[in-house]
Amino acid sequence: MKTGDLLNERYELLESLGKGGMAEVWKAHDRQTGNTVAVKGLRPEDFLRAFEGNSEVYAQQYKLMRERFGREASVLRALAHPNIVTYLDTGMFGDEPYIVMEYIEGLSLREFLERHVLAVSAVAAIITQIAWALGRMSLIEPPIVHRDLKPDNIRINTRGAAQLIDFGIALPVSPETARYTEQGTTLGSRGYLSPEQHDGLDLTPKSDIYALGCISYLLLTGEPPFPIEQASQLKRRHCEEIPPPPSTAAQYNVPEAIDDLVMRMLAKEPAERPTASEVIEVVAPLLPQPGNPAPNPSLKPDPTAMFRATPDAPSDAGAPPPPRAARGSRWLNRRQVTDQLALAKAERDRGQPGPGGQALINDLLPRARAEWGPLDRLVRDMELAAEDYRRAFGDGTHG
C-alpha cells in the first residue's frame, strides 16, 4: 500500500499513521461517506523476510499471519463498544486483506501524559473508561484478552473518551481458539505484561487487569511499577517483586481505596486481582460529578468531560439526547436506578438471585439505554452488572 492507493474504489489512502511488525495503519478518505477512516493492511514482505530461505516455513508463517489478521477483524466486530475502536469494513487490496476502522482524532495516552499532570478525578475517569472496555471484553462469549494493553494502545479522542486500539494479538479465551504462537511464547509489551504472560502461561481477562494496574500506577505516579528501561530485569520483577504502593511515589495524596485497588490489580496470582466491575465500583466515588468545574489546569482532550456533564447540558463526549418519553410514561430516576443496581449487585455477591436483578435486566436497563443513551456512565455500569448477573444466575428472571 502507498499514498494515493484506492481500495475497493472507496478508501483513498492519505498518509501512513504507523507501522508494526506485521501491519501498517493508514489514514484514509472514505469516498462513499465522506468520513476519515483508518485502514490497517498487512506487511507480509517485512515479517516473512526471515523465512525466505525455507519455502515450507514461509508458507506456514504467511498462512498464520493471514489467519491472525482475520481474527482481529472478527474480534472488533464482536466487541462493538464506545471505549473500543469501531470496526467498519474489511476487504482485499490485491492479494492482501485490510481492515477499516474509525479514525480516532486525538492523542495516545502516552502523548496525553507527556502534556498533562493528572488530578485523582481525571485518573479515575481514565481508569473507569478502560475498565468499561475490559468489562465488555471479559463478559462476551468467549471472553477476549487484549494481550498488549499499554499507553500507546489507548487513545484519548477529542471528546475525552478513552478508546482501546490495536487488537492484532487479542485472543478469545476458548479451548477451540487456534493459537498462532507456540505455548510459552511471550507476546506484548514487557513493561505492562502480567506474570503469566511473561511465563507464557494460559491467559484470562485478569491478565489485562494486571496491565490496567500498571497503567493506573503510571497515571498516579508518572512511572510504571517497574522501570521499562531496565529491560533485562522486567520479567523477574513482574513475576517476583511487589512494587511500593503508588501513594509512596505520587506527588499528591492518593486515596487509600485506589492505592489498595492498584496493588490488588498488580497481584501475582490472577485469582487475587479484581474484575473490571470491581475496579469500576472502587473508583466510582472518586469520579467527577455532574456540574463539577473543569480541571484547572485544563486538560485537552478532557477525559472528565462526560462525567461532569449535566442532563440539560451534555458534554461533547456524552450520549445523544434521549428520545421524548411516550405520553403517560415517567422518566427514570437516577437515584432509584442506582439503588436498584446496588440491590442487584448485593444479590450477586450473596449468590441468591432476586427482584433487584430481575428489575435491572428486564426493565431498567432497556429503559435506561433508551432514555440516557449507551455512553451514559450509569448505563455502562448497569450493562456490566447485568452481564455479571446473567453469568451467575442465567437471565435473571428466576428467584
Coordinates of C-alpha atoms in Angstrom, one line a residue:
M1 CA 0.0 0.0 0.0
K2 CA 1.1 3.6 -0.7
T3 CA -0.2 7.1 -0.5
G4 CA -2.9 7.6 -3.2
D5 CA -4.0 3.9 -3.5
L6 CA -7.7 3.5 -3.8
L7 CA -9.1 0.4 -2.0
N8 CA -12.4 -1.1 -3.3
E9 CA -13.0 2.1 -5.3
R10 CA -13.8 3.7 -2.0
Y11 CA -10.9 4.1 0.5
E12 CA -8.2 6.6 -0.6
L13 CA -5.0 6.3 1.4
L14 CA -3.8 9.7 2.6
E15 CA -0.9 9.1 4.9
S16 CA 0.7 6.4 7.0
L17 CA -0.1 6.5 10.7
G18 CA 2.5 3.9 11.7
K19 CA 4.0 0.5 11.1
G20 CA 4.2 -2.5 13.3
G21 CA 5.9 -5.9 12.8
M22 CA 3.2 -7.3 10.5
A23 CA 0.9 -4.4 9.6
E24 CA 0.7 -0.7 8.7
V25 CA -2.1 1.7 9.6
W26 CA -3.2 4.4 7.1
K27 CA -5.3 7.5 7.4
A28 CA -7.8 7.3 4.6
H29 CA -10.7 9.1 3.0
D30 CA -14.0 7.2 2.6
R31 CA -15.4 8.5 -0.7
Q32 CA -18.7 6.9 0.0
T33 CA -19.4 8.5 3.3
G34 CA -17.0 11.5 3.2
N35 CA -15.5 10.4 6.5
T36 CA -11.9 10.0 7.5
V37 CA -11.2 6.4 8.5
A38 CA -8.2 4.2 9.5
V39 CA -7.1 1.3 7.2
K40 CA -4.9 -1.4 8.6
G41 CA -3.1 -3.6 6.0
L42 CA -0.7 -6.5 6.2
R43 CA 3.0 -6.1 5.5
P44 CA 4.0 -9.7 4.9
E45 CA 7.2 -8.9 3.0
D46 CA 8.9 -7.4 6.1
F47 CA 7.7 -10.0 8.6
L48 CA 8.4 -13.0 6.4
R49 CA 11.8 -11.9 5.1
A50 CA 13.5 -14.1 7.8
F51 CA 11.8 -17.2 6.4
E52 CA 12.6 -16.7 2.7
G53 CA 15.2 -19.5 2.6
N54 CA 12.6 -22.1 3.6
S55 CA 9.6 -22.2 1.4
E56 CA 7.6 -24.6 3.7
V57 CA 8.1 -22.4 6.8
Y58 CA 7.5 -19.3 4.8
A59 CA 4.1 -20.6 3.5
Q60 CA 3.1 -21.7 7.1
Q61 CA 4.0 -18.4 8.6
Y62 CA 2.2 -16.5 5.9
K63 CA -0.9 -18.6 6.5
L64 CA -0.8 -18.0 10.2
M65 CA -0.3 -14.3 9.6
R66 CA -3.4 -14.1 7.5
E67 CA -5.4 -16.0 10.0
R68 CA -4.4 -13.8 12.9
F69 CA -5.3 -10.8 10.8
G70 CA -8.7 -12.3 10.1
R71 CA -9.3 -12.9 13.8
E72 CA -8.5 -9.3 14.6
A73 CA -11.4 -8.2 12.4
S74 CA -13.7 -10.8 14.0
V75 CA -12.8 -9.6 17.5
L76 CA -13.5 -6.0 16.6
R77 CA -16.9 -6.9 15.1
A78 CA -17.8 -8.8 18.2
L79 CA -16.8 -6.1 20.7
A80 CA -18.7 -3.0 19.4
H81 CA -18.2 -0.7 22.4
P82 CA -17.8 3.1 22.8
N83 CA -14.4 2.6 24.5
I84 CA -13.1 0.3 21.8
V85 CA -12.1 1.4 18.3
T86 CA -15.1 0.7 15.9
Y87 CA -14.8 -1.9 13.2
L88 CA -16.3 -0.6 9.9
D89 CA -15.3 -2.9 7.0
T90 CA -12.9 -5.4 5.5
G91 CA -11.7 -6.1 2.0
M92 CA -8.8 -7.2 -0.2
F93 CA -6.3 -5.0 -1.9
G94 CA -4.6 -7.2 -4.5
D95 CA -3.7 -10.4 -2.6
E96 CA -3.7 -8.8 0.9
P97 CA -6.6 -8.2 3.3
Y98 CA -7.3 -4.9 5.1
I99 CA -9.5 -3.8 8.0
V100 CA -11.3 -0.4 8.0
M101 CA -11.9 1.2 11.4
E102 CA -12.9 4.5 12.8
Y103 CA -10.2 7.2 12.7
I104 CA -9.7 8.4 16.3
E105 CA -8.7 12.0 16.3
G106 CA -6.8 12.8 19.5
L107 CA -3.8 11.6 21.4
S108 CA -2.4 8.3 22.6
L109 CA -2.4 8.0 26.4
R110 CA 1.4 8.2 26.3
E111 CA 1.2 11.5 24.4
F112 CA -1.5 12.8 26.7
L113 CA 0.6 12.1 29.8
E114 CA 3.6 13.9 28.3
R115 CA 1.4 17.0 28.2
H116 CA -0.6 16.8 31.5
V117 CA -0.2 16.0 35.2
L118 CA -3.5 14.5 36.3
A119 CA -5.5 15.0 39.5
V120 CA -7.2 12.0 41.0
S121 CA -10.5 12.7 39.4
A122 CA -9.0 12.6 35.9
V123 CA -7.1 9.4 36.8
A124 CA -10.4 7.9 37.9
A125 CA -12.1 9.0 34.7
I126 CA -9.5 7.2 32.6
I127 CA -9.3 4.1 34.7
T128 CA -13.1 3.8 34.6
Q129 CA -13.3 4.1 30.8
I130 CA -10.6 1.5 30.3
A131 CA -12.4 -0.8 32.8
W132 CA -15.6 -0.3 30.9
A133 CA -13.9 -1.6 27.8
L134 CA -12.3 -4.6 29.6
G135 CA -15.6 -5.4 31.2
R136 CA -17.2 -5.7 27.7
M137 CA -14.3 -7.9 26.6
S138 CA -14.5 -10.2 29.6
L139 CA -18.2 -10.7 29.5
I140 CA -18.8 -11.7 25.9
E141 CA -18.6 -15.3 25.0
P142 CA -15.8 -16.3 24.6
P143 CA -14.0 -13.6 26.6
I144 CA -11.3 -11.5 24.8
V145 CA -7.9 -10.8 26.2
H146 CA -6.2 -7.8 24.6
R147 CA -2.6 -9.0 25.5
D148 CA -1.0 -5.7 24.6
L149 CA -2.7 -3.1 26.8
K150 CA -0.3 -0.2 27.2
P151 CA -0.4 3.7 26.9
D152 CA 0.3 3.6 23.1
N153 CA -2.7 1.4 22.6
I154 CA -5.2 3.7 24.3
R155 CA -6.4 6.8 22.5
I156 CA -8.0 9.8 24.2
N157 CA -10.2 11.2 21.5
T158 CA -11.1 14.9 21.0
R159 CA -14.2 14.5 23.2
G160 CA -12.2 13.0 26.0
A161 CA -13.3 9.4 25.6
A162 CA -10.6 6.7 26.1
Q163 CA -10.6 4.0 23.5
L164 CA -8.6 0.8 23.2
I165 CA -6.9 0.1 19.8
D166 CA -4.7 -2.5 18.2
F167 CA -6.3 -5.9 18.7
G168 CA -3.7 -7.5 16.5
I169 CA -2.7 -10.1 19.1
A170 CA -6.0 -10.2 21.0
L171 CA -7.1 -13.7 22.0
P172 CA -10.5 -15.2 22.5
V173 CA -10.2 -17.3 25.7
S174 CA -11.6 -20.6 24.5
P175 CA -10.3 -24.2 24.1
E176 CA -11.4 -24.0 20.5
T177 CA -9.4 -20.9 19.7
A178 CA -6.5 -21.5 17.4
R179 CA -3.1 -20.4 18.8
Y180 CA -0.9 -18.7 16.3
T181 CA 2.1 -18.7 18.6
E182 CA 3.7 -21.6 20.4
Q183 CA 2.8 -22.3 24.0
G184 CA 5.4 -20.5 26.2
T185 CA 5.9 -17.7 23.6
T186 CA 5.6 -14.1 25.1
L187 CA 3.7 -11.5 23.1
G188 CA 3.0 -7.9 24.1
S189 CA 5.0 -5.0 25.6
R190 CA 7.0 -6.2 28.5
G191 CA 6.6 -3.2 30.7
Y192 CA 2.9 -4.0 31.1
L193 CA 2.7 -7.8 30.8
S194 CA 1.3 -9.9 33.6
P195 CA 3.4 -12.6 35.3
E196 CA 1.5 -15.3 33.5
Q197 CA 2.3 -13.6 30.1
H198 CA 6.0 -13.4 31.0
D199 CA 5.9 -17.1 31.8
G200 CA 4.0 -18.0 28.6
L201 CA 1.1 -19.5 30.6
D202 CA -2.7 -19.5 29.7
L203 CA -4.3 -16.1 29.9
T204 CA -7.6 -14.8 31.2
P205 CA -9.3 -11.4 31.4
K206 CA -7.4 -10.9 34.7
S207 CA -4.2 -10.6 32.6
D208 CA -5.5 -7.4 31.1
I209 CA -6.5 -6.2 34.6
Y210 CA -2.8 -6.5 35.6
A211 CA -1.9 -4.3 32.6
L212 CA -4.5 -1.8 33.8
G213 CA -2.9 -1.9 37.2
C214 CA 0.5 -0.9 35.6
I215 CA -1.3 1.9 33.6
S216 CA -3.0 3.1 36.8
Y217 CA 0.3 3.2 38.6
L218 CA 1.7 5.3 35.7
L219 CA -1.3 7.6 35.8
L220 CA -0.8 8.2 39.6
T221 CA 3.0 8.4 39.8
G222 CA 4.2 9.3 36.3
E223 CA 6.1 5.9 36.1
P224 CA 5.1 2.3 35.6
P225 CA 5.6 0.0 38.7
F226 CA 8.9 -1.3 37.2
P227 CA 11.1 0.9 35.0
I228 CA 10.8 -0.2 31.4
E229 CA 14.4 1.0 30.8
Q230 CA 15.7 -1.9 32.9
A231 CA 14.5 -4.4 30.2
S232 CA 16.7 -7.3 31.4
Q233 CA 15.1 -7.2 34.9
L234 CA 11.4 -6.8 33.8
K235 CA 10.4 -10.5 33.7
R236 CA 11.9 -11.2 37.1
R237 CA 10.5 -8.1 38.7
H238 CA 7.0 -8.5 37.3
C239 CA 7.0 -12.2 38.3
E240 CA 8.6 -11.9 41.8
E241 CA 8.7 -8.3 43.2
I242 CA 5.9 -6.3 44.8
P243 CA 6.3 -2.6 43.9
P244 CA 5.8 0.0 46.5
P245 CA 2.2 1.4 46.7
P246 CA 1.6 4.3 44.3
S247 CA 0.9 6.6 47.3
T248 CA 4.7 6.4 48.1
A249 CA 5.7 7.8 44.7
A250 CA 2.8 10.1 43.8
Q251 CA 3.2 13.9 44.3
Y252 CA -0.2 14.2 45.9
N253 CA -2.3 12.2 48.4
V254 CA -3.6 9.1 46.8
P255 CA -6.9 7.9 48.4
E256 CA -6.4 4.7 50.3
A257 CA -9.1 2.9 48.3
I258 CA -7.4 3.5 44.9
D259 CA -3.9 2.7 46.5
D260 CA -5.3 -0.7 47.6
L261 CA -7.1 -1.2 44.3
V262 CA -3.9 -0.7 42.2
M263 CA -1.9 -3.1 44.4
R264 CA -4.7 -5.7 44.0
M265 CA -4.6 -5.3 40.2
L266 CA -0.9 -6.0 40.4
A267 CA -1.3 -9.2 42.3
K268 CA 0.9 -12.0 41.0
E269 CA -1.9 -14.5 41.1
P270 CA -4.8 -13.8 38.6
A271 CA -7.4 -15.0 41.1
E272 CA -6.4 -12.3 43.6
R273 CA -7.0 -9.5 41.1
P274 CA -10.3 -7.7 40.9
T275 CA -12.7 -7.9 38.0
A276 CA -13.4 -4.9 35.7
S277 CA -16.7 -4.5 37.5
E278 CA -15.0 -4.3 40.9
V279 CA -12.5 -1.8 39.6
I280 CA -15.4 0.4 38.5
E281 CA -17.1 0.1 41.8
V282 CA -14.0 1.2 43.8
V283 CA -13.1 4.1 41.5
A284 CA -16.7 5.4 41.2
P285 CA -16.6 7.7 44.4
L286 CA -13.5 9.4 43.0
L287 CA -15.1 10.4 39.7
P288 CA -16.0 14.0 38.9
Q289 CA -19.7 14.6 39.3
P290 CA -22.3 16.3 37.0
G291 CA -21.9 20.1 37.3
N292 CA -18.3 20.0 38.7
P293 CA -16.0 22.6 37.2
A294 CA -13.5 21.7 34.5
P295 CA -10.0 20.7 35.6
N296 CA -7.6 23.5 36.3
P297 CA -5.1 23.5 34.6
S298 CA -7.3 22.5 31.7
L299 CA -6.9 19.1 30.0
K300 CA -7.1 18.9 26.2
P301 CA -8.7 16.5 25.5
D302 CA -10.6 16.3 28.8
P303 CA -11.4 12.7 30.0
T304 CA -13.6 14.2 32.8
A305 CA -16.0 15.9 30.4
M306 CA -18.5 13.1 30.1
F307 CA -18.7 12.7 33.9
R308 CA -19.1 16.4 34.6
A309 CA -21.9 16.8 32.0
T310 CA -25.4 17.6 33.3
P311 CA -28.6 16.3 31.7
D312 CA -29.5 19.7 30.5
A313 CA -26.0 20.5 29.2
P314 CA -24.4 17.2 27.9
S315 CA -20.7 17.2 27.1
D316 CA -19.4 16.5 23.6
A317 CA -18.4 13.1 24.9
G318 CA -21.8 12.3 26.3
A319 CA -24.6 10.3 24.8
P320 CA -27.0 11.8 22.3
P321 CA -30.1 13.4 23.9
P322 CA -32.7 10.9 24.9
P323 CA -35.9 10.4 23.0
R324 CA -39.1 12.0 24.2
A325 CA -41.0 9.9 26.7
A326 CA -44.1 8.3 25.4
R327 CA -47.3 10.0 26.7
G328 CA -48.1 8.8 30.2
S329 CA -44.6 7.4 30.9
R330 CA -42.2 8.5 33.6
W331 CA -38.6 9.4 33.2
L332 CA -36.2 7.1 35.2
N333 CA -35.0 8.5 38.5
R334 CA -31.2 8.1 38.6
R335 CA -31.1 7.7 42.4
Q336 CA -33.7 4.9 42.3
V337 CA -31.9 3.2 39.5
T338 CA -28.6 3.4 41.5
D339 CA -30.3 1.8 44.5
Q340 CA -31.7 -0.9 42.3
L341 CA -28.3 -1.5 40.8
A342 CA -26.8 -1.9 44.3
L343 CA -29.5 -4.4 45.2
A344 CA -28.7 -6.5 42.1
K345 CA -25.0 -6.4 43.0
A346 CA -25.8 -7.5 46.6
E347 CA -27.9 -10.4 45.3
R348 CA -25.0 -11.4 43.0
D349 CA -22.5 -11.2 45.9
R350 CA -24.8 -13.3 48.1
G351 CA -25.2 -15.9 45.4
Q352 CA -29.0 -15.6 45.5
P353 CA -31.0 -14.2 42.5
G354 CA -33.8 -11.9 43.4
P355 CA -36.0 -8.9 42.4
G356 CA -33.1 -6.5 42.1
G357 CA -31.5 -8.4 39.2
Q358 CA -34.9 -9.2 37.6
A359 CA -35.8 -5.5 37.5
L360 CA -32.3 -4.5 36.3
I361 CA -32.3 -6.9 33.3
N362 CA -36.0 -6.9 32.3
D363 CA -37.0 -3.3 32.9
L364 CA -34.4 -0.7 34.0
L365 CA -31.6 -1.5 31.6
P366 CA -33.6 -1.3 28.4
R367 CA -35.3 1.9 29.5
A368 CA -32.0 3.5 30.7
R369 CA -30.4 2.7 27.3
A370 CA -33.3 4.4 25.5
E371 CA -33.5 7.5 27.9
W372 CA -29.8 8.1 28.6
G373 CA -28.0 6.5 25.7
P374 CA -25.3 3.9 25.5
L375 CA -22.5 6.2 26.6
D376 CA -24.0 7.2 29.9
R377 CA -21.8 6.3 32.8
L378 CA -24.7 4.7 34.8
V379 CA -25.9 2.7 31.8
R380 CA -22.4 1.3 31.3
D381 CA -22.3 0.3 35.0
M382 CA -25.7 -1.4 34.6
E383 CA -24.5 -3.2 31.5
L384 CA -21.6 -4.8 33.3
A385 CA -23.7 -5.6 36.4
A386 CA -26.4 -7.2 34.2
E387 CA -23.7 -9.4 32.4
D388 CA -22.3 -10.4 35.8
Y389 CA -25.8 -11.3 37.0
R390 CA -26.5 -13.3 33.9
R391 CA -23.3 -15.2 34.2
A392 CA -24.1 -16.0 37.8
F393 CA -27.8 -16.8 37.5
G394 CA -28.8 -17.0 33.9
D395 CA -31.3 -14.5 32.5
G396 CA -32.3 -13.1 35.9
T397 CA -36.0 -14.0 35.6
H398 CA -36.0 -16.6 38.4
G399 CA -35.5 -16.2 42.1

